[in-house]
Short mmCIF file of C-alpha atoms in Angstrom, two decimals:
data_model
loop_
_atom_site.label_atom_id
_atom_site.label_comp_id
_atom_site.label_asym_id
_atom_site.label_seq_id
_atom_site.Cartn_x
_atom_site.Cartn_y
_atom_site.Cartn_z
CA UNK A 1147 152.31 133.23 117.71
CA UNK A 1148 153.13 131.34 120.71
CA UNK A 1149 150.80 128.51 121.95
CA UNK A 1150 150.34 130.87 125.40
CA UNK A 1151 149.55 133.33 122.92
CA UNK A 1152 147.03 131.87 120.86
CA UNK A 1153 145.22 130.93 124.85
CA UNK A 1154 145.20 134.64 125.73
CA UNK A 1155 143.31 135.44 122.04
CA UNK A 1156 140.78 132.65 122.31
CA UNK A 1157 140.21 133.50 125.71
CA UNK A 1158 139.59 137.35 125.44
CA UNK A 1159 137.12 136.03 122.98
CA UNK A 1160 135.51 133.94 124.78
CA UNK A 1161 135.61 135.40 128.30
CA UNK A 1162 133.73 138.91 128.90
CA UNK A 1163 136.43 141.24 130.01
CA UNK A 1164 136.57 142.04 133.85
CA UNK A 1165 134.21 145.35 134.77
CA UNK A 1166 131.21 146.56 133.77
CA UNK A 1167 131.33 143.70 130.82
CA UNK A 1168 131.69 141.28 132.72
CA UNK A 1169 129.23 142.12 135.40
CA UNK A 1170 126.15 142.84 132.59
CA UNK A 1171 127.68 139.49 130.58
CA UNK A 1172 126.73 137.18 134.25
CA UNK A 1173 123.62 139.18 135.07
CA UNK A 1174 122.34 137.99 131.17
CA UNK A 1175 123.50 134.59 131.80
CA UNK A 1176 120.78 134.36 135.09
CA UNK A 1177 118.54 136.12 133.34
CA UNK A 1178 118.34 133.97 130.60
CA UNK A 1179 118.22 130.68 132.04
CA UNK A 1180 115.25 132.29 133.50
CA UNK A 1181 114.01 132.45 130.16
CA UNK A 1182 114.89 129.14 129.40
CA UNK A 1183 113.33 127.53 132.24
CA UNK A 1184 109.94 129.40 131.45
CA UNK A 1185 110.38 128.79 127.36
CA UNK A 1186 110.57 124.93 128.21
CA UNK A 1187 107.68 124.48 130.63
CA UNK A 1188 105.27 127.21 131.08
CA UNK A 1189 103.09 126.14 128.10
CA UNK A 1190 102.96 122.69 129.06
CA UNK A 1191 102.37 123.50 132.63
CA UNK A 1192 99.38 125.75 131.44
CA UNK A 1193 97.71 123.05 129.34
CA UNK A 1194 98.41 120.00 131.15
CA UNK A 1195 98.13 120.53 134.75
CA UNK A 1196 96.29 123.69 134.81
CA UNK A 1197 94.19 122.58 132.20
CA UNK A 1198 93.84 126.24 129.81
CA UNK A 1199 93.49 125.03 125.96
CA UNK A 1200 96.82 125.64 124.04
CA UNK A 1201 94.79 128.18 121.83
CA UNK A 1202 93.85 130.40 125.20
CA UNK A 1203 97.69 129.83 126.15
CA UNK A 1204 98.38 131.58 122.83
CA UNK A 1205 96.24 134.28 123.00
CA UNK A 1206 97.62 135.54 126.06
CA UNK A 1207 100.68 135.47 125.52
CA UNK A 1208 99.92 137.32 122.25
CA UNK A 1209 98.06 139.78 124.45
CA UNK A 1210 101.16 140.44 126.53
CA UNK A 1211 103.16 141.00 123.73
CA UNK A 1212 100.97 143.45 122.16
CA UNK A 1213 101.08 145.47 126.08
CA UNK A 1214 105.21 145.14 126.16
CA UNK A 1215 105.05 146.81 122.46
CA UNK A 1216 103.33 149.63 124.18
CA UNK A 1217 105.19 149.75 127.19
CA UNK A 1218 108.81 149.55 125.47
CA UNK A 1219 109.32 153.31 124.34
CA UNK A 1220 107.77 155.11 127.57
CA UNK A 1221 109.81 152.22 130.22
CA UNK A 1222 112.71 153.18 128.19
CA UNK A 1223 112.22 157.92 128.23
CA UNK A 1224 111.35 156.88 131.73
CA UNK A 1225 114.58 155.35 132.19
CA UNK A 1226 116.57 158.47 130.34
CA UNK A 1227 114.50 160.59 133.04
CA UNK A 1228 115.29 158.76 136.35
CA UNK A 1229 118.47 157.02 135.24
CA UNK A 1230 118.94 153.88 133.86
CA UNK A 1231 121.01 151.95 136.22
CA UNK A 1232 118.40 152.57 139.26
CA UNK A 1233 115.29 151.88 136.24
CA UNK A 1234 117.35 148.66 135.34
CA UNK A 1235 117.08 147.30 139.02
CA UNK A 1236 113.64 147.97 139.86
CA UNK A 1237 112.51 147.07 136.79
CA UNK A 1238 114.29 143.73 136.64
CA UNK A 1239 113.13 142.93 140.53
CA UNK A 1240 109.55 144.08 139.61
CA UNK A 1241 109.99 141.12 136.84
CA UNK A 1242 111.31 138.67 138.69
CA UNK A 1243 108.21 139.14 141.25
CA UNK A 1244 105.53 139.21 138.59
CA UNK A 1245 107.16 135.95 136.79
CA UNK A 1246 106.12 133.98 139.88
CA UNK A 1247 102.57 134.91 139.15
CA UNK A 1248 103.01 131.96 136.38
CA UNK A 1249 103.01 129.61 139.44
CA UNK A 1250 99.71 130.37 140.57
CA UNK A 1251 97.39 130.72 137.38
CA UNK A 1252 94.70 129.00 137.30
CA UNK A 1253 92.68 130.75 134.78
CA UNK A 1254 92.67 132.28 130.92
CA UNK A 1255 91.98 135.65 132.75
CA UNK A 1256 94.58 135.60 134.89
CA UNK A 1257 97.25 133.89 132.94
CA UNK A 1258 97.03 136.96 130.49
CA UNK A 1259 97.21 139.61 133.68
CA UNK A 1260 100.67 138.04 134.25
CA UNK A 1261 101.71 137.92 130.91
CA UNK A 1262 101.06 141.55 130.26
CA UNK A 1263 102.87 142.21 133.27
CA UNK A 1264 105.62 140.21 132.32
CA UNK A 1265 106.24 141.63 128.95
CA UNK A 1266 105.86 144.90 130.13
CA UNK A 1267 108.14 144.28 132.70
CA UNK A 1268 110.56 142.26 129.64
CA UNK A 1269 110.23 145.40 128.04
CA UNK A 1270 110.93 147.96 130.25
CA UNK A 1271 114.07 146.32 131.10
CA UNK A 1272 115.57 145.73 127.83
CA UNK A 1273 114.87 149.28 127.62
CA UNK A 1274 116.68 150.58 130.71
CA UNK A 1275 119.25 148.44 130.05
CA UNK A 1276 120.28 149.37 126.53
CA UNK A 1277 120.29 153.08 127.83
CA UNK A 1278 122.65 151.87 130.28
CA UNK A 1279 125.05 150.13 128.40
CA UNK A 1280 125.28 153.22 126.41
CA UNK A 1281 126.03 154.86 129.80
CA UNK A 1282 129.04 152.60 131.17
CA UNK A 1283 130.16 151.86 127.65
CA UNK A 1284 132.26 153.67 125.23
CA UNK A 1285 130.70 154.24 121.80
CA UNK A 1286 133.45 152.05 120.03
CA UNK A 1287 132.91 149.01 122.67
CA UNK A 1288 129.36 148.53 122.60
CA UNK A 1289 128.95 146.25 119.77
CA UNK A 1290 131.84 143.98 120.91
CA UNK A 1291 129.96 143.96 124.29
CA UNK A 1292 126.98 143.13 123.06
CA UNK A 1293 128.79 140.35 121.39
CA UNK A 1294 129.54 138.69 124.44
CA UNK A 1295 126.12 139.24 126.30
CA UNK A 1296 124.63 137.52 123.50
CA UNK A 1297 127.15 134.74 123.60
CA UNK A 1298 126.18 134.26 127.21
CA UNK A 1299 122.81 134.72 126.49
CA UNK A 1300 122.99 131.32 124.52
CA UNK A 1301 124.40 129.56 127.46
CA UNK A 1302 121.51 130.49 129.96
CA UNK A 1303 119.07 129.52 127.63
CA UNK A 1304 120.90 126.35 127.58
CA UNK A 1305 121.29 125.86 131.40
CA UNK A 1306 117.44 127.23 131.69
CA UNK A 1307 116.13 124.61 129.26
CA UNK A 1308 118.39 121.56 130.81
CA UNK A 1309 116.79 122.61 134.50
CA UNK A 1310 113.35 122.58 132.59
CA UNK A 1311 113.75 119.63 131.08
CA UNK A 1312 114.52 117.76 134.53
CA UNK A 1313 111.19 119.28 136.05
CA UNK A 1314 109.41 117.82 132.45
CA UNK A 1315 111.14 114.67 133.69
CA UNK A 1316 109.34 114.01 136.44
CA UNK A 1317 105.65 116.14 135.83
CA UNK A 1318 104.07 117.23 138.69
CA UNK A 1319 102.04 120.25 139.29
CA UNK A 1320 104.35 121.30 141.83
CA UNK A 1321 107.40 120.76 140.29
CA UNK A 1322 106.54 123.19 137.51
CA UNK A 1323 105.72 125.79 139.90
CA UNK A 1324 108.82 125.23 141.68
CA UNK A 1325 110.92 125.66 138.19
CA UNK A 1326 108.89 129.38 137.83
CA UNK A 1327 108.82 130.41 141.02
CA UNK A 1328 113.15 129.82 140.30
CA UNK A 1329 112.61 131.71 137.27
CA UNK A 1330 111.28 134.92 139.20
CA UNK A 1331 114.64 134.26 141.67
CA UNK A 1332 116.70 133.98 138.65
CA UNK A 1333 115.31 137.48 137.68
CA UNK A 1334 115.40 139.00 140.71
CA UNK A 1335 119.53 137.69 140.78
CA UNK A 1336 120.12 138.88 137.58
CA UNK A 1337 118.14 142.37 138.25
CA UNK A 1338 120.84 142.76 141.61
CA UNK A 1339 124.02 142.25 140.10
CA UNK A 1340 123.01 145.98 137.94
CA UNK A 1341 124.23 147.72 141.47
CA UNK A 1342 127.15 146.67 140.87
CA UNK A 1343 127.38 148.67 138.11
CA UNK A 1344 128.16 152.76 137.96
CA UNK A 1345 125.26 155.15 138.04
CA UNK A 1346 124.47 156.33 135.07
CA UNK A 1347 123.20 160.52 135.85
CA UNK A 1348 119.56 161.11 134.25
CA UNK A 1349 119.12 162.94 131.31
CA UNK A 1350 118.33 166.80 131.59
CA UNK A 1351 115.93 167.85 128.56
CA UNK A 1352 116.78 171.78 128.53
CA UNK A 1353 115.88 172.11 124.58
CA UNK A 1354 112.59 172.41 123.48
CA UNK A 1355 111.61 169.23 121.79
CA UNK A 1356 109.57 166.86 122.20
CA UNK A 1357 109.98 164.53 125.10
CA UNK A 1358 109.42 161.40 123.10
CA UNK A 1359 111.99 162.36 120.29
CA UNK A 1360 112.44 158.98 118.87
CA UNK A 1361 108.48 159.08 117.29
CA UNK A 1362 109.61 161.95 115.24
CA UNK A 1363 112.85 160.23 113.71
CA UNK A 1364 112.17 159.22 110.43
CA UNK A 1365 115.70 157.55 109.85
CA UNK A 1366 115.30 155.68 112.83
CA UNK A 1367 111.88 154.72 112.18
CA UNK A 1368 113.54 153.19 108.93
CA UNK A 1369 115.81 151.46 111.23
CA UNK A 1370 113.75 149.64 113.55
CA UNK A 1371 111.32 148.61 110.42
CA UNK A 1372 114.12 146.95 108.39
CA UNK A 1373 115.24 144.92 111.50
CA UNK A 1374 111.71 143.76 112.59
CA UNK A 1375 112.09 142.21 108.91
CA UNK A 1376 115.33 140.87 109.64
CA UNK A 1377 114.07 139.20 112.94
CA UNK A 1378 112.59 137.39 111.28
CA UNK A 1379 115.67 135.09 110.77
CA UNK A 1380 114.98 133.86 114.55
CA UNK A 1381 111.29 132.55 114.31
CA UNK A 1382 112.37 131.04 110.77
CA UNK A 1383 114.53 128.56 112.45
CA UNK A 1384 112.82 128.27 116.25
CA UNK A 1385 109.16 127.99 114.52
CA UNK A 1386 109.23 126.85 110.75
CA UNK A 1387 111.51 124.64 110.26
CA UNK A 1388 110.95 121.74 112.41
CA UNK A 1389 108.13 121.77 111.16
CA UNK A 1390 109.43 121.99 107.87
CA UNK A 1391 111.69 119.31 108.63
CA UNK A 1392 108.63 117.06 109.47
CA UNK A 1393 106.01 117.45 107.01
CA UNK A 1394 108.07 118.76 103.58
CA UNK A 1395 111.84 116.73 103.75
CA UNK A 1396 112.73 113.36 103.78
CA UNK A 1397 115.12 114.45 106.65
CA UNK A 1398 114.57 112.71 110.05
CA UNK A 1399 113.52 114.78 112.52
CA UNK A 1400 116.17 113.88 114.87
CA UNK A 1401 118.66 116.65 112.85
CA UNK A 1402 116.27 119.56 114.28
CA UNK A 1403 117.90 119.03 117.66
CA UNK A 1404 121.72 119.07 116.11
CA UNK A 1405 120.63 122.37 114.01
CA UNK A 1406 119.96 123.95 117.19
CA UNK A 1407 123.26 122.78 119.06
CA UNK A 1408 125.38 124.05 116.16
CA UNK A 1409 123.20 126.90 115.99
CA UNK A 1410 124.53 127.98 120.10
CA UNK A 1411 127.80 126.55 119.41
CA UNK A 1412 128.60 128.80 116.73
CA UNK A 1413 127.04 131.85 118.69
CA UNK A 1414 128.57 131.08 121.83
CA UNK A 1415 132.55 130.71 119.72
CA UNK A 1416 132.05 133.26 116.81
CA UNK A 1417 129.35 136.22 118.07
CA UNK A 1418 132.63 138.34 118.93
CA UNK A 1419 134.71 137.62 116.42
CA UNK A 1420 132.13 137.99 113.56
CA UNK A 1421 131.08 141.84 115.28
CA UNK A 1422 134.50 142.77 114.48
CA UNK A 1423 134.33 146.21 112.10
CA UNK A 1424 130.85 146.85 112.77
CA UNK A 1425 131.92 149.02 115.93
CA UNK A 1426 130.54 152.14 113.41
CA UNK A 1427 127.95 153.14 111.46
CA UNK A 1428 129.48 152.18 108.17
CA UNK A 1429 130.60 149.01 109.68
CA UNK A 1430 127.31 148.01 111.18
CA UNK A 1431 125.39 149.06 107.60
CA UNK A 1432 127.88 146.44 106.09
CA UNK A 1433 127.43 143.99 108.42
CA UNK A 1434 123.40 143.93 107.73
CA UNK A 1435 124.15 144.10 103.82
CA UNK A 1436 125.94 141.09 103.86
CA UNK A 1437 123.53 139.30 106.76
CA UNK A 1438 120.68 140.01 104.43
CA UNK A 1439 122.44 138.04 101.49
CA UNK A 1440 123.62 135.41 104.00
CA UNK A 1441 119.92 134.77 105.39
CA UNK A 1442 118.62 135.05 101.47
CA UNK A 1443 120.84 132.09 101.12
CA UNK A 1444 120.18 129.88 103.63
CA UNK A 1445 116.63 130.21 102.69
CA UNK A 1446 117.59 128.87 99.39
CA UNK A 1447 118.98 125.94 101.42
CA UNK A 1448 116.23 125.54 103.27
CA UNK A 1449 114.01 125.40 100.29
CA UNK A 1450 115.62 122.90 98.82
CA UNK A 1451 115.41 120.27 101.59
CA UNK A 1452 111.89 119.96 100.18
CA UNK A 1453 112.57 118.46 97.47
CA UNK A 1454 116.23 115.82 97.80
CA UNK A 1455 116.39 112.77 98.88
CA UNK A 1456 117.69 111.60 102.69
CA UNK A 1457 121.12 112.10 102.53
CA UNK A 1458 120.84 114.99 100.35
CA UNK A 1459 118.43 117.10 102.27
CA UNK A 1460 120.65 116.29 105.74
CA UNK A 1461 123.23 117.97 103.97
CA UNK A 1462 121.13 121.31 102.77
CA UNK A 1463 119.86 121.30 106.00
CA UNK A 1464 123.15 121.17 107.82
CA UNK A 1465 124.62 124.06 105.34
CA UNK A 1466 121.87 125.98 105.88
CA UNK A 1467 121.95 125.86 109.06
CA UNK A 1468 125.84 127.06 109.53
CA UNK A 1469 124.59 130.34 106.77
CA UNK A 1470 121.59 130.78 108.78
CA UNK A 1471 123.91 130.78 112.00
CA UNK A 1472 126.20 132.81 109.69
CA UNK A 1473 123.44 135.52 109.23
CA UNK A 1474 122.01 135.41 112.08
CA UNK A 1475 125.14 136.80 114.06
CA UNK A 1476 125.85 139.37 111.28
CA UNK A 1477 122.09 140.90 111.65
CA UNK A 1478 123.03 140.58 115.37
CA UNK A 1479 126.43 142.89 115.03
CA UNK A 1480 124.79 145.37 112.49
CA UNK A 1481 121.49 145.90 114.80
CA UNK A 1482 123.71 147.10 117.98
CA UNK A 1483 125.80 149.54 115.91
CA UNK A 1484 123.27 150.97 114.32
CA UNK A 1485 120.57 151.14 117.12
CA UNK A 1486 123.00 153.03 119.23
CA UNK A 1487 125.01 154.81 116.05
CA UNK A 1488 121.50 156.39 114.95
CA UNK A 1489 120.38 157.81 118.50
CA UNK A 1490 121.33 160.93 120.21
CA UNK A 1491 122.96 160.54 123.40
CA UNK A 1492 120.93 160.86 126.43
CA UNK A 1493 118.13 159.42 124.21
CA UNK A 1494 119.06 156.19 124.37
CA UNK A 1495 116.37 154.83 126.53
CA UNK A 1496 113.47 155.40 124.31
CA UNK A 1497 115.74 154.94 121.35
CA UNK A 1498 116.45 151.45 122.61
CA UNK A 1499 112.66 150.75 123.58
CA UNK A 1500 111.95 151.37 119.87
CA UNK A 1501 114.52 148.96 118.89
CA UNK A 1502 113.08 146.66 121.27
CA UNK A 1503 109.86 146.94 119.77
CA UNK A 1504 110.65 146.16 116.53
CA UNK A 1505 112.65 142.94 117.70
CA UNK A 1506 109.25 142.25 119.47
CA UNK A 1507 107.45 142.99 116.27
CA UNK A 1508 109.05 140.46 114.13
CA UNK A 1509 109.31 138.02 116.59
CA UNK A 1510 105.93 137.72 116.84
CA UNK A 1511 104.57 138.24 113.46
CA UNK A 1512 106.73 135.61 111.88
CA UNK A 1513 105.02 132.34 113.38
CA UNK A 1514 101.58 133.34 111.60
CA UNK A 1515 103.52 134.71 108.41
CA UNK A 1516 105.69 131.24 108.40
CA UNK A 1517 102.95 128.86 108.54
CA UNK A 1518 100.77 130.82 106.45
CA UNK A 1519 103.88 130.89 103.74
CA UNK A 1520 106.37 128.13 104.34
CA UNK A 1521 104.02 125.73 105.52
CA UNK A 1522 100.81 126.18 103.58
CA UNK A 1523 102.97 127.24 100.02
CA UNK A 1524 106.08 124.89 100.00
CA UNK A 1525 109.57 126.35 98.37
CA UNK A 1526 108.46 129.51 97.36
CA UNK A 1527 107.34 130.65 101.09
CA UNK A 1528 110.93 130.27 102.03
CA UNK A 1529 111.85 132.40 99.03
CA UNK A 1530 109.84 135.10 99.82
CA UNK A 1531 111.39 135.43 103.20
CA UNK A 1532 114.80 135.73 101.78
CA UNK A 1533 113.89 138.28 99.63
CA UNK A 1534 112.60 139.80 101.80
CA UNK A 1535 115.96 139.58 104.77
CA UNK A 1536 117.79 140.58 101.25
CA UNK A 1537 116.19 143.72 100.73
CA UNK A 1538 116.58 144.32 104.02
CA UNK A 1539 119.81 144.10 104.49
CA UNK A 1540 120.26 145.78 101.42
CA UNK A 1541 118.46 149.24 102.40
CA UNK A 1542 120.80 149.50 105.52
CA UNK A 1543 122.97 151.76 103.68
CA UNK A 1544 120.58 154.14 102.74
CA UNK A 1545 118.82 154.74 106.18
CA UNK A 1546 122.90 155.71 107.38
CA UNK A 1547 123.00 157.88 104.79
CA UNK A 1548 119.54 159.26 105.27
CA UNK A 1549 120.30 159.92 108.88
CA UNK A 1550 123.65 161.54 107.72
CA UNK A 1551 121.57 163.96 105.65
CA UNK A 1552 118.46 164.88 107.78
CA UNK A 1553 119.06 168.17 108.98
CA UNK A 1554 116.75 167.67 111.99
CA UNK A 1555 118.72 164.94 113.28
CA UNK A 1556 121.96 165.96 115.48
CA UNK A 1557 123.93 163.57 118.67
CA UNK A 1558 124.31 160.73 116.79
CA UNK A 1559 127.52 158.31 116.71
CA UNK A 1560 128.81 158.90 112.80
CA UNK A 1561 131.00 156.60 112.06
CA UNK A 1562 134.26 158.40 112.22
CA UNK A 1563 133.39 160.63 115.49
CA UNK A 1564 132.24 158.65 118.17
CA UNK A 1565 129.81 160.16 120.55
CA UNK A 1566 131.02 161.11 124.44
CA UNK A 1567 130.26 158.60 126.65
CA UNK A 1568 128.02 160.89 129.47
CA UNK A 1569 129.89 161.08 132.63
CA UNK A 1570 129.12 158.81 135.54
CA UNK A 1571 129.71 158.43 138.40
CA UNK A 1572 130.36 155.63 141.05
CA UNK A 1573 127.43 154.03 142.98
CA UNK A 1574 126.86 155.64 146.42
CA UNK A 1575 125.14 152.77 147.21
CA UNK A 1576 127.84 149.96 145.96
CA UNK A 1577 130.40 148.25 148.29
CA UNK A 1578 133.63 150.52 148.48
CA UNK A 1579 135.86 147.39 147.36
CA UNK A 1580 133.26 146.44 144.27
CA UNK A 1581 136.45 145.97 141.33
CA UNK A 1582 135.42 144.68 138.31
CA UNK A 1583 136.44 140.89 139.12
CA UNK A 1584 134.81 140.93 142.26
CA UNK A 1585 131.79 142.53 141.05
CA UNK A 1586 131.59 138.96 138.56
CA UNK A 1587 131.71 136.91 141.72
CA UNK A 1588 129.33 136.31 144.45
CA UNK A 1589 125.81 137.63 143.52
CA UNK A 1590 125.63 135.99 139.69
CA UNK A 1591 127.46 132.75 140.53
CA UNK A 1592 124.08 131.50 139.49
CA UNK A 1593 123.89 131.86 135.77
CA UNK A 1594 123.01 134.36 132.76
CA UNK A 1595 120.13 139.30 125.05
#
C-alpha cells in the first residue's frame, strides 16, 4: 500500500464521511463541548458563588435525572409520531434555552426546576435523535456512524472542558454565567445544524398494538438491563478511581489526568476501527461478549493497584486503563447494533428512549454502588463489578437469540437481512444547494454521544 494510500485509510477513519455523517458528527461536537463546559463548572459555580451546599447540588441533579428517565420513552414515541428530524430541532433549541436557566439560579428550588428541564430536554433529544439516525442511515452504517459521533463526542468534551477551565481561571460570578449562558448557544448551534438534515416522514401506527410497544418487549427489556450494567464501565473510571487512586495505591495522583488523555486518545483513533463486524446482530452480541471479559479484566488491574508498590501500581494502572479503554469502545459498538438490531422500524424513537434510559440508569447508580463497594470494601468491590460487566457481556447472546425466537416480536434488523431504511424525503425547508460538504460548513464551525 502506497504512502497516499495508507493517508486516504487513516483519514476515512478519522474524518466523518461528507452527508448526513458528517453533518450529525459536527452538530455532536457543539453539543458536547456544551456538555463539557457545564460538566467543568456548573457545580462549582453552584456552591461557590451561588452559595447551594454540594449535597443540595446533588440532589437536584439526581432529581433531574430521575424526570429525564421518565421523559426518555414518551420524547422518543413522540418523536416516531411527529417525525424525528423536526422533534430533534425543537427539542435541541428548547435545551439550549432551558440550559441558560443554570445562569440565573439562585436557589435549591430552582436549581432542580432547571435540571429537570434539562434532562428532560437531554432526554428527549437523544431520543429523537437515535430515531433519526435510523431514518437517514442504512441499517449496515449505523454502528460505524455512531463510531464517529462518539469519536467527536470526545473532542467537544475536550474543547468544552478547556473553555471551562479558562472561566475556573479567573472565578467570577459572571464569568461562570457567561460560560452557561455559551453552553445554551452551543445547544441551540448544535440543535440547527439537524435542518440540514433530510426529513425523516412520521410513523403511521395502522396495526392494533399498543402505542408504547417497546414496554411490552421482553427481549429488549433484556437488552437495555444488561447495558445499564455495562455502563457501568463509564462511572468506574470518571467516579471511582481517582479516588481509588488517592486513598488505596501508592500511585501519585498526577496519573489520573494521563488515564483520562489516553482514555480520549484511544476513543478519538480506534472507536471506528474497533466497531468493525458489529454492523449486525451477531456481530454486535460478540462485540459485548468480549467487552464484558475486557472490562472483567481491567477490573482485575484495577484491583491490584491496591496493593504494589509505586512503580508497580503506575504500571497496573496504565494497563488497565488501555483494557478499560479497550472495553469501553467494544460495549460502545455492541450497544448501537443491538439497540437498533432489536427494534422494529418505525419504532425506533421509543426504542431508543429505552436505551437511553438504561444508559441513564447506570450512569447514575454506579457513583453510590462504587463508593459503597470499591471504596468502603477495597479489592473485592472492583471484583464484583467485573463480574458483574462479565456476565453481562456474556448473556448478550442469549437476548439475540431470545429475540430471534419470540414469536410476538417481528421488524427487527436480523443479522443477515437488514431492515429497509423508511423513505425520506428532502427538507422543504433546507437551502436548495445544502450538499453534504456544505451542509458541514457554516452553521457547526463551532464545535461538537
Amino acid at each position: 500500500m502506497t504512502a497516499t494510500a495508507r493517508l486516504r485509510a487513516v483519514t476515512a477513519e478519522l474524518v466523518p464521511p461528507a452527508g448526513v455523517v458528517r453533518v450529525v458528527s459536527l452538530s455532536n461536537l457543539a453539543k458536547t463541548a456544551a456538555h463539557g463546559i457545564i460538566m467543568s463548572v456548573s457545580v462549582l459555580y453552584f456552591t461557590t458563588s451561588i452559595g447551594i451546599s454540594a449535597t443540595r447540588v446533588g440532589l437536584a441533579l439526581t432529581i433531574g435525572a430521575a424526570v429525564g428517565m421518565l421523559v426518555a420513552v414518551p420524547a422518543g414515541h413522540a418523536a416516531d409520531i411527529f417525525g424525528p428530524r423536526n422533534a430533534t430541532v425543537l427539542a435541541m433549541l428548547a435545551l439550549g434555552l432551558v440550559t441558560c436557566g443554570y445562569a440565573f439560579a439562585t436557589s435549591f428550588w430552582w436549581l432542580t426546576a432547571v435540571a429537570c428541564l434539562v434532562l428532560a430536554g437531554e432526554s428527549a433529544t437523544d431520543a429523537s435523535r437515535g430515531a433519526l439516525v435510523a431514518g437517514v442511515v442504512p441499517p449496515e452504517e449505523r454502528v460505524r456512524a455512531w463510531s464517529y459521533f462518539r469519536a467527536v463526542a470526545n473532542l467537544g468534551v475536550t474543547l468544552g472542558a478547556v473553555i471551562g477551565g479558562i472561566g475556573l481561571y479567573f472565578d467570577s460570578q459572571a464569568g461562570y454565567r457567561a460560560l452557561l449562558l455559551l453552553a445554551g448557544a452551543l445547544f441551540a448551534v448544535a440543535g440547527l445544524a439537524y435542518l440540514r438534515v433530510p426529513v425523516v416522514p412520521p410513523t403511521r401506527n395502522t396495526e392494533a398494538q399498543p402505542s408504547l410497544v417497546v414496554l411490552r418487549d421482553r427481549p429488549y427489556a433484556a437488552f437495555v438491563v444488561l447495558n445499564a450494567l455495562l455502563v457501568m464501565n463509564g462511572p468506574l473510571l470518571t467516579v471511582a478511581l481517582p479516588i481509588w487512586i488517592a486513598q488505596r495505591t501508592e500511585a501519585p495522583t498526577a496519573i489520573y489526568p494521563v488515564i483520562l488523555v489516553i482514555n480520549t486518545i484511544c476513543v478519538v483513533l480506534l472507536q471506528v476501527r474497533v466497531s468493525r463486524g458489529a454492523e449486525r446482530l451477531d456481530g454486535g452480541a460478540r462485540a459485548w461478549q468480549r467487552a464484558g471479559l475486557v472490562l472483567a479484566a481491567c477490573c482485575v488491574l484495577f484491583a491490584l493497584a491496591g496493593g504494589l508498590p509505586l512503580w508497580a501500581a503506575v504500571a497496573a494502572l496504565l494497563a488497565g486503563a488501555l483494557v478499560h479503554v479497550l472495553g469501553e469502545m467494544l460495549h460502545s459498538s455492541g450497544a448501537w447494533s443491538l439497540a437498533y438490531g432489536l427494534a422494529p422500524e418505525g419504532s425506533h424513537g421509543q426504542y431508543q428512549g429505552l436505551f437511553g434510559m438504561s444508559t441513564q440508569l447506570g450512569s447514575t447508580i454506579t457513583p453510590f454502588a462504587a463508593t459503597v463497594l470499591i471504596i468502603g470494601f477495597g479489592w473485592s468491590g472492583w471484583l464484583v463489578f467485573g463480574a458483574v460487566m462479565c456476565a453481562a457481556g456474556l448473556l448478550a447472546p442469549v437476548v439475540v437469540r431470545a429475540a430471534r425466537k419470540d414469536p410476538t416480536r417481528s421488524g427487527f434488523s436480523a443479522p443477515d437481512e437488514p431492515a429497509k431504511v423508511p423513505e425520506t424525503r428532502p427538507a422543504t425547508d433546507e437551502p436548495a444547494t445544502a450538499s453534504g460538504d456544505e451542509a458541514a460548513g457554516d452553521p457547526l464551525s463551532t464545535d461538537r454521544s
